[in-house]
Coordinates of N, CA and C in Angstrom, one line a residue:
M204 N 50.7 109.5 41.9 CA 50.0 109.0 40.8 C 48.5 109.0 41.1
T205 N 47.6 109.6 40.2 CA 46.2 109.7 40.4 C 45.4 109.1 39.3
L206 N 45.6 109.6 38.1 CA 44.8 109.2 37.0 C 44.7 107.7 36.7
D207 N 45.9 107.0 36.9 CA 45.9 105.6 36.6 C 44.9 104.8 37.5
R208 N 44.6 105.3 38.6 CA 43.6 104.7 39.5 C 42.2 104.6 38.9
F209 N 42.0 105.5 38.0 CA 40.6 105.6 37.4 C 40.4 104.7 36.2
R210 N 41.5 104.0 35.7 CA 41.4 103.2 34.6 C 40.2 102.2 34.6
P211 N 40.0 101.5 35.8 CA 38.9 100.6 35.8 C 37.5 101.1 35.6
Y212 N 37.4 102.5 35.9 CA 36.1 103.2 35.8 C 35.8 103.7 34.4
V213 N 36.8 103.6 33.5 CA 36.5 104.2 32.1 C 36.2 103.1 31.2
S214 N 36.2 101.9 31.6 CA 36.0 100.8 30.7 C 34.7 100.9 29.9
R215 N 33.6 101.4 30.5 CA 32.4 101.5 29.7 C 32.5 102.5 28.6
F216 N 33.4 103.4 28.7 CA 33.5 104.5 27.6 C 34.4 103.9 26.6
L217 N 35.1 102.8 26.9 CA 36.0 102.2 25.8 C 35.3 101.4 24.8
D218 N 34.1 100.8 25.2 CA 33.4 99.9 24.4 C 33.1 100.3 23.0
P219 N 32.7 101.5 22.7 CA 32.5 101.9 21.3 C 33.8 101.8 20.5
F220 N 34.9 102.2 21.1 CA 36.2 102.3 20.4 C 36.7 100.8 20.2
V221 N 36.6 100.0 21.2 CA 37.0 98.6 21.1 C 36.2 97.9 20.0
T222 N 34.8 98.2 20.1 CA 34.0 97.5 19.0 C 34.3 98.0 17.6
G223 N 34.5 99.3 17.5 CA 34.9 99.9 16.2 C 36.2 99.3 15.6
F224 N 37.2 99.3 16.5 CA 38.5 98.7 16.0 C 38.4 97.3 15.7
D225 N 37.7 96.5 16.5 CA 37.5 95.1 16.2 C 36.8 94.9 14.9
R226 N 35.8 95.7 14.6 CA 35.1 95.4 13.4 C 35.9 95.7 12.1
V227 N 36.8 96.7 12.2 CA 37.6 97.0 11.0 C 38.9 96.0 11.0
G228 N 39.0 95.1 11.9 CA 40.1 94.2 11.9 C 41.4 94.6 12.5
M229 N 41.3 95.7 13.3 CA 42.5 96.3 13.9 C 42.9 95.4 15.1
T230 N 44.2 95.1 15.2 CA 44.8 94.3 16.3 C 45.2 95.3 17.4
P231 N 45.4 94.7 18.6 CA 45.9 95.5 19.7 C 47.2 96.1 19.4
N232 N 48.2 95.3 18.8 CA 49.4 95.8 18.3 C 49.3 96.9 17.3
G233 N 48.4 96.9 16.5 CA 48.1 97.9 15.5 C 47.7 99.2 16.2
V234 N 46.8 99.1 17.3 CA 46.4 100.2 18.0 C 47.7 100.9 18.8
S235 N 48.6 100.0 19.3 CA 49.7 100.6 20.0 C 50.6 101.3 19.0
V236 N 50.7 100.8 17.7 CA 51.5 101.5 16.8 C 50.8 102.8 16.4
L237 N 49.5 102.8 16.2 CA 48.7 104.0 15.9 C 48.9 105.0 17.0
A238 N 48.9 104.6 18.2 CA 49.2 105.5 19.4 C 50.5 106.2 19.3
F239 N 51.5 105.4 18.9 CA 52.9 105.9 18.8 C 52.9 107.0 17.7
G240 N 52.2 106.7 16.6 CA 52.1 107.6 15.5 C 51.5 109.0 16.0
M241 N 50.5 108.9 16.8 CA 50.0 110.2 17.4 C 51.0 110.9 18.1
A242 N 51.9 110.2 18.9 CA 52.9 110.8 19.7 C 53.9 111.5 18.8
V243 N 54.3 110.9 17.7 CA 55.2 111.4 16.7 C 54.6 112.7 16.1
L244 N 53.4 112.7 15.8 CA 52.7 113.9 15.2 C 52.7 114.9 16.2
A245 N 52.4 114.6 17.5 CA 52.4 115.6 18.6 C 53.7 116.3 18.8
A246 N 54.8 115.5 18.7 CA 56.1 116.0 18.8 C 56.3 117.1 17.7
G247 N 56.0 116.8 16.5 CA 56.1 117.7 15.4 C 55.3 118.9 15.6
A248 N 54.1 118.8 16.2 CA 53.2 119.9 16.4 C 53.8 120.8 17.5
F249 N 54.4 120.2 18.6 CA 55.0 120.9 19.6 C 56.2 121.8 19.1
F250 N 57.0 121.1 18.2 CA 58.1 121.9 17.6 C 57.6 123.1 16.8
L251 N 56.5 122.9 16.0 CA 56.0 123.9 15.2 C 55.4 125.1 16.1
G252 N 54.8 124.6 17.2 CA 54.2 125.5 18.2 C 55.3 126.5 18.7
G253 N 56.5 126.0 19.0 CA 57.5 126.9 19.4 C 58.3 127.6 18.4
R254 N 58.4 127.1 17.2 CA 59.1 127.7 16.2 C 58.3 128.5 15.1
A255 N 57.1 128.1 14.9 CA 56.2 128.8 13.8 C 55.1 129.5 14.4
D256 N 54.0 128.9 14.7 CA 52.8 129.5 15.2 C 52.3 128.8 16.5
P257 N 52.0 129.5 17.6 CA 51.5 128.8 18.8 C 50.2 128.1 18.7
V258 N 49.5 128.3 17.5 CA 48.2 127.5 17.3 C 48.6 126.0 17.3
W259 N 49.8 125.7 16.9 CA 50.2 124.3 16.8 C 50.2 123.6 18.1
Y260 N 50.3 124.4 19.2 CA 50.3 123.8 20.5 C 48.9 123.2 20.8
L261 N 47.8 123.8 20.2 CA 46.5 123.2 20.3 C 46.4 121.8 19.6
V262 N 47.0 121.8 18.5 CA 47.0 120.5 17.7 C 47.8 119.4 18.4
A263 N 48.9 119.8 19.0 CA 49.7 118.9 19.8 C 49.0 118.4 21.0
A264 N 48.2 119.3 21.7 CA 47.5 118.8 22.8 C 46.4 117.8 22.5
V265 N 45.8 118.0 21.4 CA 44.8 117.0 20.9 C 45.4 115.7 20.7
L266 N 46.6 115.7 20.0 CA 47.3 114.5 19.6 C 47.7 113.7 20.8
V267 N 48.2 114.5 21.8 CA 48.7 113.9 23.1 C 47.5 113.2 23.8
F268 N 46.3 113.8 23.8 CA 45.1 113.2 24.4 C 44.7 112.0 23.6
V269 N 44.8 112.0 22.3 CA 44.5 110.8 21.5 C 45.5 109.6 21.8
N270 N 46.8 110.0 22.0 CA 47.8 109.0 22.2 C 47.5 108.3 23.6
G271 N 47.1 109.1 24.6 CA 46.7 108.6 25.8 C 45.6 107.7 25.8
W272 N 44.5 108.1 25.1 CA 43.3 107.3 24.9 C 43.6 106.0 24.3
L273 N 44.3 106.1 23.1 CA 44.6 104.8 22.4 C 45.4 103.9 23.3
D274 N 46.2 104.4 24.2 CA 47.1 103.6 25.1 C 46.2 102.8 26.0
I275 N 45.0 103.3 26.3 CA 44.1 102.5 27.2 C 43.3 101.5 26.3
V276 N 42.9 101.9 25.1 CA 42.1 101.1 24.2 C 42.8 99.8 23.8
D277 N 44.2 99.9 23.6 CA 44.9 98.7 23.0 C 44.7 97.5 23.9
G278 N 44.9 97.8 25.3 CA 44.8 96.7 26.3 C 43.3 96.1 26.3
A279 N 42.3 97.1 26.3 CA 40.9 96.6 26.2 C 40.7 95.8 25.0
L280 N 41.2 96.1 23.9 CA 41.0 95.4 22.6 C 41.6 94.1 22.8
A281 N 42.8 94.0 23.4 CA 43.5 92.7 23.5 C 42.6 91.8 24.4
R282 N 42.0 92.3 25.4 CA 41.1 91.4 26.2 C 39.9 91.0 25.5
E283 N 39.3 92.0 24.8 CA 38.1 91.6 24.0 C 38.4 90.6 22.9
Q284 N 39.5 90.6 22.2 CA 39.9 89.7 21.3 C 40.6 88.4 21.8
E285 N 40.8 88.4 23.2 CA 41.5 87.3 23.8 C 42.8 86.9 23.2
V286 N 43.6 88.0 23.0 CA 44.9 87.8 22.4 C 45.9 88.5 23.3
A287 N 45.7 88.8 24.5 CA 46.6 89.4 25.3 C 47.9 88.5 25.4
S288 N 49.1 89.0 25.4 CA 50.3 88.3 25.4 C 51.5 89.0 25.9
A289 N 52.5 88.4 26.4 CA 53.7 89.0 26.8 C 54.3 89.8 25.8
G290 N 54.3 89.3 24.5 CA 54.9 90.1 23.4 C 54.1 91.4 23.1
G291 N 52.8 91.3 23.2 CA 52.0 92.6 23.1 C 52.3 93.6 24.2
D292 N 52.4 93.1 25.4 CA 52.8 93.9 26.5 C 54.1 94.6 26.3
L293 N 55.1 93.8 25.8 CA 56.4 94.3 25.6 C 56.4 95.4 24.5
L294 N 55.6 95.1 23.4 CA 55.6 96.1 22.4 C 55.0 97.5 22.9
D295 N 53.9 97.3 23.6 CA 53.2 98.5 24.2 C 54.0 99.3 25.1
H296 N 54.8 98.7 26.0 CA 55.7 99.4 26.8 C 56.9 100.1 26.1
V297 N 57.4 99.4 25.1 CA 58.5 99.9 24.3 C 58.0 101.2 23.5
L298 N 56.9 101.1 23.0 CA 56.4 102.2 22.2 C 55.9 103.3 23.1
D299 N 55.5 103.0 24.3 CA 55.2 104.1 25.3 C 56.4 104.9 25.6
R300 N 57.5 104.1 25.8 CA 58.8 104.9 26.2 C 59.2 105.7 25.0
Y301 N 59.2 105.2 23.8 CA 59.6 106.0 22.6 C 58.6 107.2 22.5
A302 N 57.4 107.0 22.7 CA 56.4 108.1 22.6 C 56.8 109.2 23.6
D303 N 57.1 108.8 24.9 CA 57.5 109.8 25.8 C 58.7 110.6 25.4
I304 N 59.7 109.9 24.8 CA 60.9 110.6 24.4 C 60.6 111.5 23.3
V305 N 59.9 111.1 22.2 CA 59.7 112.0 21.1 C 58.8 113.2 21.5
I306 N 57.8 113.0 22.4 CA 57.0 114.1 22.8 C 57.8 115.2 23.5
I307 N 58.6 114.7 24.5 CA 59.5 115.6 25.2 C 60.6 116.2 24.3
G308 N 61.0 115.4 23.4 CA 62.0 115.9 22.4 C 61.3 117.1 21.6
G309 N 60.1 116.9 21.2 CA 59.4 118.0 20.4 C 59.2 119.2 21.2
L310 N 58.9 119.1 22.5 CA 58.6 120.2 23.4 C 60.0 121.0 23.5
A311 N 61.1 120.3 23.8 CA 62.4 120.9 24.0 C 62.9 121.5 22.7
A312 N 62.7 120.9 21.6 CA 63.2 121.4 20.3 C 62.5 122.7 19.9
G313 N 61.2 122.7 20.2 CA 60.4 123.9 19.9 C 60.8 125.1 20.6
I314 N 61.3 125.0 21.8 CA 61.8 126.2 22.5 C 63.3 126.3 22.5
G315 N 64.0 125.3 21.9 CA 65.4 125.3 21.7 C 66.2 125.2 23.1
N316 N 65.6 124.5 24.1 CA 66.2 124.2 25.3 C 66.4 122.8 25.5
Y317 N 67.5 122.4 25.0 CA 67.9 120.9 25.0 C 68.3 120.3 26.3
L318 N 68.9 121.2 27.2 CA 69.3 120.8 28.5 C 68.1 120.4 29.3
L319 N 67.0 121.3 29.3 CA 65.8 121.0 30.0 C 65.2 119.7 29.4
G320 N 65.2 119.6 28.2 CA 64.7 118.4 27.5 C 65.4 117.2 28.0
F321 N 66.7 117.2 28.1 CA 67.5 116.1 28.6 C 67.2 115.7 29.9
L322 N 67.0 116.7 30.8 CA 66.6 116.4 32.2 C 65.2 115.9 32.3
A323 N 64.4 116.4 31.5 CA 63.0 115.9 31.6 C 62.9 114.5 31.1
V324 N 63.5 114.2 30.0 CA 63.3 112.8 29.4 C 64.1 111.8 30.2
T325 N 65.2 112.2 30.8 CA 65.8 111.1 31.7 C 65.0 110.9 32.9
G326 N 64.3 112.0 33.4 CA 63.5 111.7 34.6 C 62.3 110.8 34.2
V327 N 61.7 111.0 33.1 CA 60.6 110.2 32.7 C 61.0 108.7 32.4
V328 N 62.1 108.5 31.7 CA 62.6 107.2 31.4 C 63.1 106.4 32.7
M329 N 63.7 107.1 33.6 CA 64.1 106.5 34.9 C 62.9 106.1 35.7
T330 N 61.8 106.9 35.7 CA 60.6 106.6 36.4 C 60.1 105.2 35.9
S331 N 60.0 105.0 34.5 CA 59.5 103.8 34.0 C 60.5 102.7 34.3
Y332 N 61.8 102.9 34.2 CA 62.9 101.9 34.4 C 62.7 101.4 35.8
L333 N 62.6 102.2 36.8 CA 62.5 101.8 38.2 C 61.3 101.0 38.5
G334 N 60.2 101.3 37.7 CA 59.0 100.5 37.8 C 59.1 99.1 37.4
T335 N 59.8 98.9 36.3 CA 60.0 97.5 35.8 C 61.2 96.8 36.4
Q336 N 62.2 97.6 36.8 CA 63.4 96.9 37.5 C 62.9 96.2 38.7
A337 N 61.9 96.7 39.4 CA 61.4 96.0 40.6 C 61.0 94.6 40.3
Q338 N 60.4 94.4 39.1 CA 60.0 93.1 38.6 C 61.2 92.2 38.5
A339 N 62.3 92.8 37.9 CA 63.5 92.1 37.6 C 64.2 91.4 38.8
V340 N 64.0 92.1 40.0 CA 64.6 91.6 41.2 C 63.6 90.9 42.1
G341 N 62.4 90.5 41.5 CA 61.5 89.6 42.2 C 60.3 90.3 42.9
L342 N 60.2 91.6 42.7 CA 59.0 92.3 43.3 C 57.9 92.5 42.3
D343 N 56.7 92.9 42.7 CA 55.7 93.3 41.8 C 56.1 94.6 41.0
R344 N 55.5 94.8 39.9 CA 55.8 96.1 39.2 C 55.4 97.2 40.0
V345 N 56.2 98.3 40.1 CA 55.9 99.5 40.8 C 55.2 100.5 40.0
Y346 N 54.1 100.9 40.4 CA 53.4 102.0 39.6 C 53.3 103.3 40.4
G347 N 53.7 103.2 41.7 CA 53.4 104.4 42.6 C 54.3 105.5 42.3
G348 N 54.2 106.6 43.0 CA 55.0 107.8 42.9 C 54.2 109.0 42.6
L349 N 54.8 110.1 42.5 CA 54.1 111.4 42.4 C 53.3 111.5 41.1
V350 N 53.9 111.1 39.9 CA 53.2 111.3 38.6 C 53.4 110.1 37.8
G351 N 52.3 109.4 37.4 CA 52.3 108.3 36.4 C 52.2 108.8 35.1
R352 N 52.2 107.8 34.1 CA 52.1 108.2 32.6 C 50.8 108.9 32.3
A353 N 49.7 108.4 32.9 CA 48.4 109.1 32.6 C 48.4 110.6 33.1
D354 N 48.9 110.7 34.3 CA 49.0 112.1 34.8 C 49.9 113.0 33.9
R355 N 51.0 112.4 33.5 CA 52.0 113.2 32.7 C 51.4 113.6 31.4
L356 N 50.7 112.7 30.7 CA 50.1 113.0 29.5 C 49.0 114.1 29.6
A357 N 48.2 114.0 30.6 CA 47.2 114.9 30.9 C 47.7 116.3 31.2
I358 N 48.8 116.3 31.9 CA 49.5 117.7 32.2 C 50.0 118.3 30.9
I359 N 50.7 117.4 30.1 CA 51.3 117.9 28.9 C 50.2 118.4 28.0
G360 N 49.1 117.7 27.9 CA 48.0 118.2 27.0 C 47.4 119.5 27.5
V361 N 47.2 119.6 28.8 CA 46.6 120.9 29.4 C 47.6 122.0 29.1
V362 N 48.9 121.8 29.3 CA 49.9 122.9 29.0 C 49.8 123.2 27.5
G363 N 49.7 122.2 26.7 CA 49.5 122.5 25.2 C 48.5 123.4 24.9
V364 N 47.3 123.2 25.5 CA 46.1 124.1 25.4 C 46.4 125.5 25.8
L365 N 47.0 125.6 27.0 CA 47.3 126.9 27.6 C 48.5 127.7 26.9
A366 N 49.4 126.9 26.3 CA 50.5 127.6 25.6 C 50.2 128.3 24.4
F367 N 49.0 128.1 23.9 CA 48.5 128.8 22.7 C 48.2 130.3 23.1
P368 N 47.4 130.6 24.1 CA 47.2 132.0 24.5 C 48.4 132.6 25.3
V369 N 49.1 131.6 26.0 CA 50.2 132.2 27.0 C 51.4 131.7 26.4
S370 N 51.9 132.4 25.4 CA 53.2 132.1 24.7 C 54.4 132.8 25.0
G371 N 54.2 133.8 25.9 CA 55.4 134.7 26.2 C 56.2 134.1 27.3
D372 N 57.1 134.9 27.8 CA 58.0 134.4 28.9 C 57.3 134.6 30.2
L373 N 57.5 133.7 31.1 CA 56.9 133.7 32.5 C 58.1 133.5 33.5
G374 N 58.7 134.6 34.0 CA 59.8 134.4 34.8 C 61.0 133.8 34.2
G375 N 61.2 134.2 32.9 CA 62.5 133.7 32.3 C 62.3 132.5 31.4
L376 N 61.1 131.8 31.5 CA 60.9 130.7 30.7 C 59.5 130.8 30.2
T377 N 59.3 130.1 29.1 CA 57.9 130.0 28.5 C 57.1 129.0 29.3
L378 N 55.8 128.8 29.1 CA 55.1 127.9 29.8 C 55.5 126.4 29.5
V379 N 56.0 126.2 28.3 CA 56.6 124.9 27.9 C 57.9 124.7 28.6
G380 N 58.7 125.7 28.8 CA 59.9 125.6 29.5 C 59.7 125.2 31.0
W381 N 58.6 125.8 31.6 CA 58.3 125.4 33.0 C 57.7 124.0 33.0
L382 N 57.1 123.6 31.9 CA 56.6 122.2 31.9 C 57.8 121.2 31.9
L383 N 58.8 121.5 31.1 CA 60.0 120.7 31.1 C 60.6 120.6 32.4
V384 N 60.7 121.8 33.2 CA 61.3 121.8 34.5 C 60.4 120.9 35.4
F385 N 59.1 121.0 35.3 CA 58.2 120.1 36.1 C 58.5 118.7 35.9
L386 N 58.5 118.3 34.6 CA 58.8 116.9 34.2 C 60.1 116.4 34.7
A387 N 61.1 117.3 34.6 CA 62.5 116.9 35.1 C 62.5 116.6 36.6
V388 N 61.9 117.6 37.4 CA 62.0 117.5 38.9 C 61.1 116.3 39.3
V389 N 59.9 116.4 38.9 CA 58.9 115.3 39.4 C 59.3 114.0 38.8
G390 N 59.8 113.9 37.6 CA 60.2 112.6 37.1 C 61.3 111.9 37.9
H391 N 62.4 112.7 38.3 CA 63.4 112.1 39.0 C 63.0 111.8 40.5
L392 N 62.1 112.7 41.0 CA 61.6 112.4 42.3 C 60.8 111.2 42.4
T393 N 60.0 110.9 41.4 CA 59.2 109.7 41.2 C 60.1 108.5 41.1
A394 N 61.1 108.7 40.3 CA 62.1 107.5 40.2 C 62.8 107.2 41.5
L395 N 63.2 108.2 42.3 CA 63.7 108.0 43.5 C 62.8 107.3 44.5
Q396 N 61.5 107.8 44.4 CA 60.5 107.2 45.3 C 60.3 105.7 45.0
R397 N 60.3 105.3 43.7 CA 60.2 103.9 43.4 C 61.4 103.1 43.8
F398 N 62.6 103.7 43.7 CA 63.8 103.1 44.1 C 63.8 102.8 45.6
F399 N 63.5 103.8 46.4 CA 63.5 103.6 47.8 C 62.4 102.6 48.3
Y400 N 61.3 102.6 47.6 CA 60.2 101.7 47.9 C 60.7 100.2 47.6
S401 N 61.3 100.0 46.4 CA 61.8 98.7 46.1 C 63.0 98.3 47.0
W402 N 63.8 99.2 47.3 CA 65.0 98.9 48.2 C 64.4 98.5 49.6
S403 N 63.4 99.1 50.1 CA 62.8 98.8 51.4 C 62.2 97.4 51.3
A404 N 61.5 97.2 50.2 CA 60.7 95.9 50.1 C 61.7 94.7 50.0
L405 N 62.9 94.9 49.6 CA 63.9 93.8 49.5 C 64.5 93.5 50.8
D406 N 64.4 94.3 51.8 CA 65.0 94.0 53.1 C 64.2 92.9 53.8

């Protein structure tokens, strides 16, 4: 996990967005819902990129980056408005998981490879589950591992940009297909990393 480490350093770039949302009366929960809406639109664009015109991959990439950015802004807005709560944290994490699922679903549906989609989405969901399950057994939440959510969204966005000009087969799979392979392998490896870390910490 790399990009999550830089969250403290982007706070000054968040200020205009936090101020803007605050002025129009947007709540942190509203921003979380808006971020999820971007994920749903990204999933639709990924589907169209695979089934209709590859230019939709560029649209999907932009929407994925917006989703990731809003996912940072909602927490900063909650702190600015002094309304941070366990309920807001719960909503944010639930919507993040659904966002992961729909984005990967859109990628898989676009190329018609549902097996790779299944393997990728289970890897991503298990990564998140193992992070929170550590809390359930009395440990701190685990964020470590090969790839965190910020890294994953960045990689998906970059592949979306590259998938527009590189839309043909690459060794039997499209670039999006190889992305799903990557998400599946790294997702399950990250989940296992978190499991063994938590298991060792319990000894």
